[in-house]
Structure formats: C-alpha cells, structure tokens
XYZ file of N, CA, C and O in Angstrom:
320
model
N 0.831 -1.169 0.000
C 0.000 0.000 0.000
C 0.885 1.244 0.000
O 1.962 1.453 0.556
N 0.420 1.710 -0.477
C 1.486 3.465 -0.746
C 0.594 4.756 -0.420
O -0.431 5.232 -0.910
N 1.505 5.125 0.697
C 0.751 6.693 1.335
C 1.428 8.102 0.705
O 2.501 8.586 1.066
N 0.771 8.489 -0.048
C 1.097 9.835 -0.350
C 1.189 10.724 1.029
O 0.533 10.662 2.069
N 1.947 11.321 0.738
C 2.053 12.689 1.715
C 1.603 14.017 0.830
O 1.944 14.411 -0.285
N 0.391 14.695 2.143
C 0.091 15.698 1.851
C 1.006 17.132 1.862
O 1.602 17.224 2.935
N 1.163 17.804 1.325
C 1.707 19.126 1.567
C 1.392 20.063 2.396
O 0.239 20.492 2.393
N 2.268 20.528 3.197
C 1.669 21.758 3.741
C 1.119 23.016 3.191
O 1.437 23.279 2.032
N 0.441 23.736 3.746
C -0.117 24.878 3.038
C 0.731 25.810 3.412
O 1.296 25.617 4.488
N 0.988 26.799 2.805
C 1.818 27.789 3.253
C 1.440 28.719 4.148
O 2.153 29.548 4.715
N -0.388 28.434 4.304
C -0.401 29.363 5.796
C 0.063 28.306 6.795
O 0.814 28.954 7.525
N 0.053 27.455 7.102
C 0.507 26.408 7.655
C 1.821 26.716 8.806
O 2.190 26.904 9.965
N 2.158 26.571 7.237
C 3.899 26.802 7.363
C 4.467 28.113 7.878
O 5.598 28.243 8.346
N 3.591 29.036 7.744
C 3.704 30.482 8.667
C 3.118 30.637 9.402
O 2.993 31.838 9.643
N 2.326 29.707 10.314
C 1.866 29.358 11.644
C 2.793 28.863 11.949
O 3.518 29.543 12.674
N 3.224 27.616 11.628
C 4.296 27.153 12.815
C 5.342 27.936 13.113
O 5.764 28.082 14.260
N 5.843 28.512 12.043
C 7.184 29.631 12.108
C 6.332 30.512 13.323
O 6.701 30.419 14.494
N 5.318 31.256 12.990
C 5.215 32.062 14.468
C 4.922 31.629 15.788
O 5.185 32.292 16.791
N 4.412 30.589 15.783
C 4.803 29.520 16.982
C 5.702 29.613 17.390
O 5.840 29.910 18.577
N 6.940 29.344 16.381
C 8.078 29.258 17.020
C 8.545 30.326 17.416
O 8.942 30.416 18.578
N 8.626 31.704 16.288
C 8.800 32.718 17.439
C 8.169 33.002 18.498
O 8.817 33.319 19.495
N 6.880 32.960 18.534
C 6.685 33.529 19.777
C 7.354 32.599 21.234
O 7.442 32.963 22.407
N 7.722 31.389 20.623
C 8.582 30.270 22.223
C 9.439 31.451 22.373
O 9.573 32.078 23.424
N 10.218 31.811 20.850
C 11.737 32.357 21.196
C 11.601 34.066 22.287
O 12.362 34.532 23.135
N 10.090 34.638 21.639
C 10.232 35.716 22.287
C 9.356 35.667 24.084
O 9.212 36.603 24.870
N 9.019 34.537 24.197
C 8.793 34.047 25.664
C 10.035 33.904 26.368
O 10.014 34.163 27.571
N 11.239 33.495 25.777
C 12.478 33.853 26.663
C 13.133 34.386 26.485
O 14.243 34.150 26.962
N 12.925 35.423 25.717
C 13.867 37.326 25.857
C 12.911 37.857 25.190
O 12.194 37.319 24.346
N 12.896 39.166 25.655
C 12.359 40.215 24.826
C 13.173 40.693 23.201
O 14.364 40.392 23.138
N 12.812 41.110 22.465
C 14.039 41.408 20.732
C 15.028 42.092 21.342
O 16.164 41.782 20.980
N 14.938 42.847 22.080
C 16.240 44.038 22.330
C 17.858 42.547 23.241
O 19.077 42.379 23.234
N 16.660 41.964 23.790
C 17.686 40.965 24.542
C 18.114 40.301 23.319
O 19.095 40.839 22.806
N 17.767 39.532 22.857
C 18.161 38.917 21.400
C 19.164 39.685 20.944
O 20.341 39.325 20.959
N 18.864 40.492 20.628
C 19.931 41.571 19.691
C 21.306 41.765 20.403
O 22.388 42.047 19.888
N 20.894 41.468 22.168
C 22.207 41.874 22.454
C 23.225 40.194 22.973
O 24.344 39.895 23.389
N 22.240 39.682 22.683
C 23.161 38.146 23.016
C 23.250 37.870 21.900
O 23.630 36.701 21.967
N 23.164 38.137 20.775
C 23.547 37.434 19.119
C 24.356 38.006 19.172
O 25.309 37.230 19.101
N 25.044 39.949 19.350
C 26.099 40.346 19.449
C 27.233 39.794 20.260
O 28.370 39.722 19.795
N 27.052 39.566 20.970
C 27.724 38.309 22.399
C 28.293 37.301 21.721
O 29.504 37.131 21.588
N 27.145 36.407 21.148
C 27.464 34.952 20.538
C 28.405 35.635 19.311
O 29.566 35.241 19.418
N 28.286 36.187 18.631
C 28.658 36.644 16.851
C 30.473 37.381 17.448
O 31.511 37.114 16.844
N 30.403 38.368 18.817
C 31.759 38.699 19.028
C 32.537 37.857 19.621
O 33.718 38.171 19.470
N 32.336 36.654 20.406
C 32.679 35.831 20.527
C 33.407 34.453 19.676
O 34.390 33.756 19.925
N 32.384 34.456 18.551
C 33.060 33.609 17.166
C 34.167 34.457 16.955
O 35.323 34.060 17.096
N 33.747 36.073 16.490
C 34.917 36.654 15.322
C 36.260 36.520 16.066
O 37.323 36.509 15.446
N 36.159 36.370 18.047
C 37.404 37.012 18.720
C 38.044 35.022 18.187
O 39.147 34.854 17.667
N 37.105 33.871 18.471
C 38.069 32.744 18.622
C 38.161 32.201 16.838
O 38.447 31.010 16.721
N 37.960 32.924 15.605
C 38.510 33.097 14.537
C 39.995 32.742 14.488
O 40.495 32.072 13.585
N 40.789 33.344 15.738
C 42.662 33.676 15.109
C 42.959 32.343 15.511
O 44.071 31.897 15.229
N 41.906 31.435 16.301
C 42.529 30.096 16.989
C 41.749 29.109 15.649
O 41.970 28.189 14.862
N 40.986 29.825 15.973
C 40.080 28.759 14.922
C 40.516 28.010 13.398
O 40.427 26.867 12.949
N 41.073 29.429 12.846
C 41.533 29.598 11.831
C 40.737 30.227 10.602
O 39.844 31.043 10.830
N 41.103 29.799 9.118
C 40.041 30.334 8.634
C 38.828 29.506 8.061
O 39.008 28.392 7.569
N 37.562 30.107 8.147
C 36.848 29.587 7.685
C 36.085 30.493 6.390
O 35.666 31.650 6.422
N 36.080 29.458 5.208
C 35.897 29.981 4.140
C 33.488 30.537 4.025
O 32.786 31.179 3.243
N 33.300 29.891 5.094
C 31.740 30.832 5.332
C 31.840 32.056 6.006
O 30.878 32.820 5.937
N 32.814 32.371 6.633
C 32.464 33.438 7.591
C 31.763 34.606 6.897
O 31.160 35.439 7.574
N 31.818 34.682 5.708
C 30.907 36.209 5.342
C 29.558 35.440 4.799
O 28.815 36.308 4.340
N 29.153 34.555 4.718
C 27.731 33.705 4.556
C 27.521 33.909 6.215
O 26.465 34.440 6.561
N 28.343 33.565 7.106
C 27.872 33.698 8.513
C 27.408 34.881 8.864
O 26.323 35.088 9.407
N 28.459 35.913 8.472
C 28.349 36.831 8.966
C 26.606 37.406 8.368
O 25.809 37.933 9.145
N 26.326 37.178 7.002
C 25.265 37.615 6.608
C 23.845 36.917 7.241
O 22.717 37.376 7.417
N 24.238 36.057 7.405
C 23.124 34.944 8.447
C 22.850 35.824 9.552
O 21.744 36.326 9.752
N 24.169 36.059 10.478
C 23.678 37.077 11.800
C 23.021 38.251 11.401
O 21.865 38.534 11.717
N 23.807 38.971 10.662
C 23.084 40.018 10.071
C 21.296 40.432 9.998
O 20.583 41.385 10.313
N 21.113 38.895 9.301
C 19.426 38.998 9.057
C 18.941 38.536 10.596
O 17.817 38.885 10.958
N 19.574 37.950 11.274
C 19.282 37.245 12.329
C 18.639 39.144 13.525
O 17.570 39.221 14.129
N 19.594 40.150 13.468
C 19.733 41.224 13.856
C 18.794 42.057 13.277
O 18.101 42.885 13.869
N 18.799 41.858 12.346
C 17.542 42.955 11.865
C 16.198 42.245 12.014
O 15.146 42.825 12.278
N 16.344 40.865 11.808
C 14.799 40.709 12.082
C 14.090 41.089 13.757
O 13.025 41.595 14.115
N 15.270 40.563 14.476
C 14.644 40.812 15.816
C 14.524 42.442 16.022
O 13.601 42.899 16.696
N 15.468 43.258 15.429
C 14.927 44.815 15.251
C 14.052 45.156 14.710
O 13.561 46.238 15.030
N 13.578 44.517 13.840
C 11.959 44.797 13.183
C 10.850 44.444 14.304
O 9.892 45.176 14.553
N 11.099 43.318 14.889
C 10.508 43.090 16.005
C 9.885 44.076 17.353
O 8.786 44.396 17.806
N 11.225 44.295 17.627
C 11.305 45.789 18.538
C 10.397 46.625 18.292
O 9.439 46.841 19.033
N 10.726 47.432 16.716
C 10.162 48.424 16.744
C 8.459 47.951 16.624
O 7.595 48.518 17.293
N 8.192 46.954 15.771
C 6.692 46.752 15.776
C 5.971 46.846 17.516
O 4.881 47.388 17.700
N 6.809 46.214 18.698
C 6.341 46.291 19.660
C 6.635 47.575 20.369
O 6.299 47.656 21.551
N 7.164 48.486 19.847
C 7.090 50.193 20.245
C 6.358 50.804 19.601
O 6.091 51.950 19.965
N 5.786 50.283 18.448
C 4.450 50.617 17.642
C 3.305 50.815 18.296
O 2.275 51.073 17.674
C-alpha cells in the first residue's frame, strides 16, 4: 500500500514559524536577542585567530546580520 504525503499549506507553514517565534520571544524580549547574538557573533569573530580560517564566515556573517535585523523589526513593531 502506498501513502502519499500531503503538503503543507503555506499558511501552515507560517503558523508554525510564528509559533516558534513567539517560544523564542517568551524567553527574551528582541532588544535581549539583539544583544546576546552580538555576544554569541563577538565571541566567534574574537576565537577566529585560533580557529583559523573559515571559508563561510561572510555567509555567517550575513546569516547574523538577518538574524539582527529581524529581531529589530521586532522591537520596533512592539514600540508601535
């Protein structure tokens, strides 16, 4: 017997995503976020010289990046 799998719907799929944020913003507020990704992110760049090199670091770096602005979009919607 053979079970197809259904697809998700894409409202679906942007329910669970805000599910999940909202877990993430049940344990910090965005401004906290913003300042422990800076934490975690200055922490990589300082153990870099041990680390050595890694040929993602500017894919990383652009990852945090969006990681930073989204939770700043965040912010400001909740000073809205």
């Amino acid at each position: 017997m053979e079970t197809k799998l259904i697809p998700e719907s894409p409202d679906s799929t942007t329910l669970a995503y805000a599910g999940h944020v909202k877990d993430l913003l049940t344990m910090n507020a965005p401004a906290e976020w913003v300042e422990d990704l800076w934490t975690i992110y200055t922490g990589f760049m300082i153990a870099q010289g041990e680390l050595g090199h890694n040929p993602r670091a500017s894919d990383l770096f652009c990852t945090f990046r969006e990681l930073i602005f989204f939770f700043q979009k965040l912010e400001e919607r909740k000073a809205a």
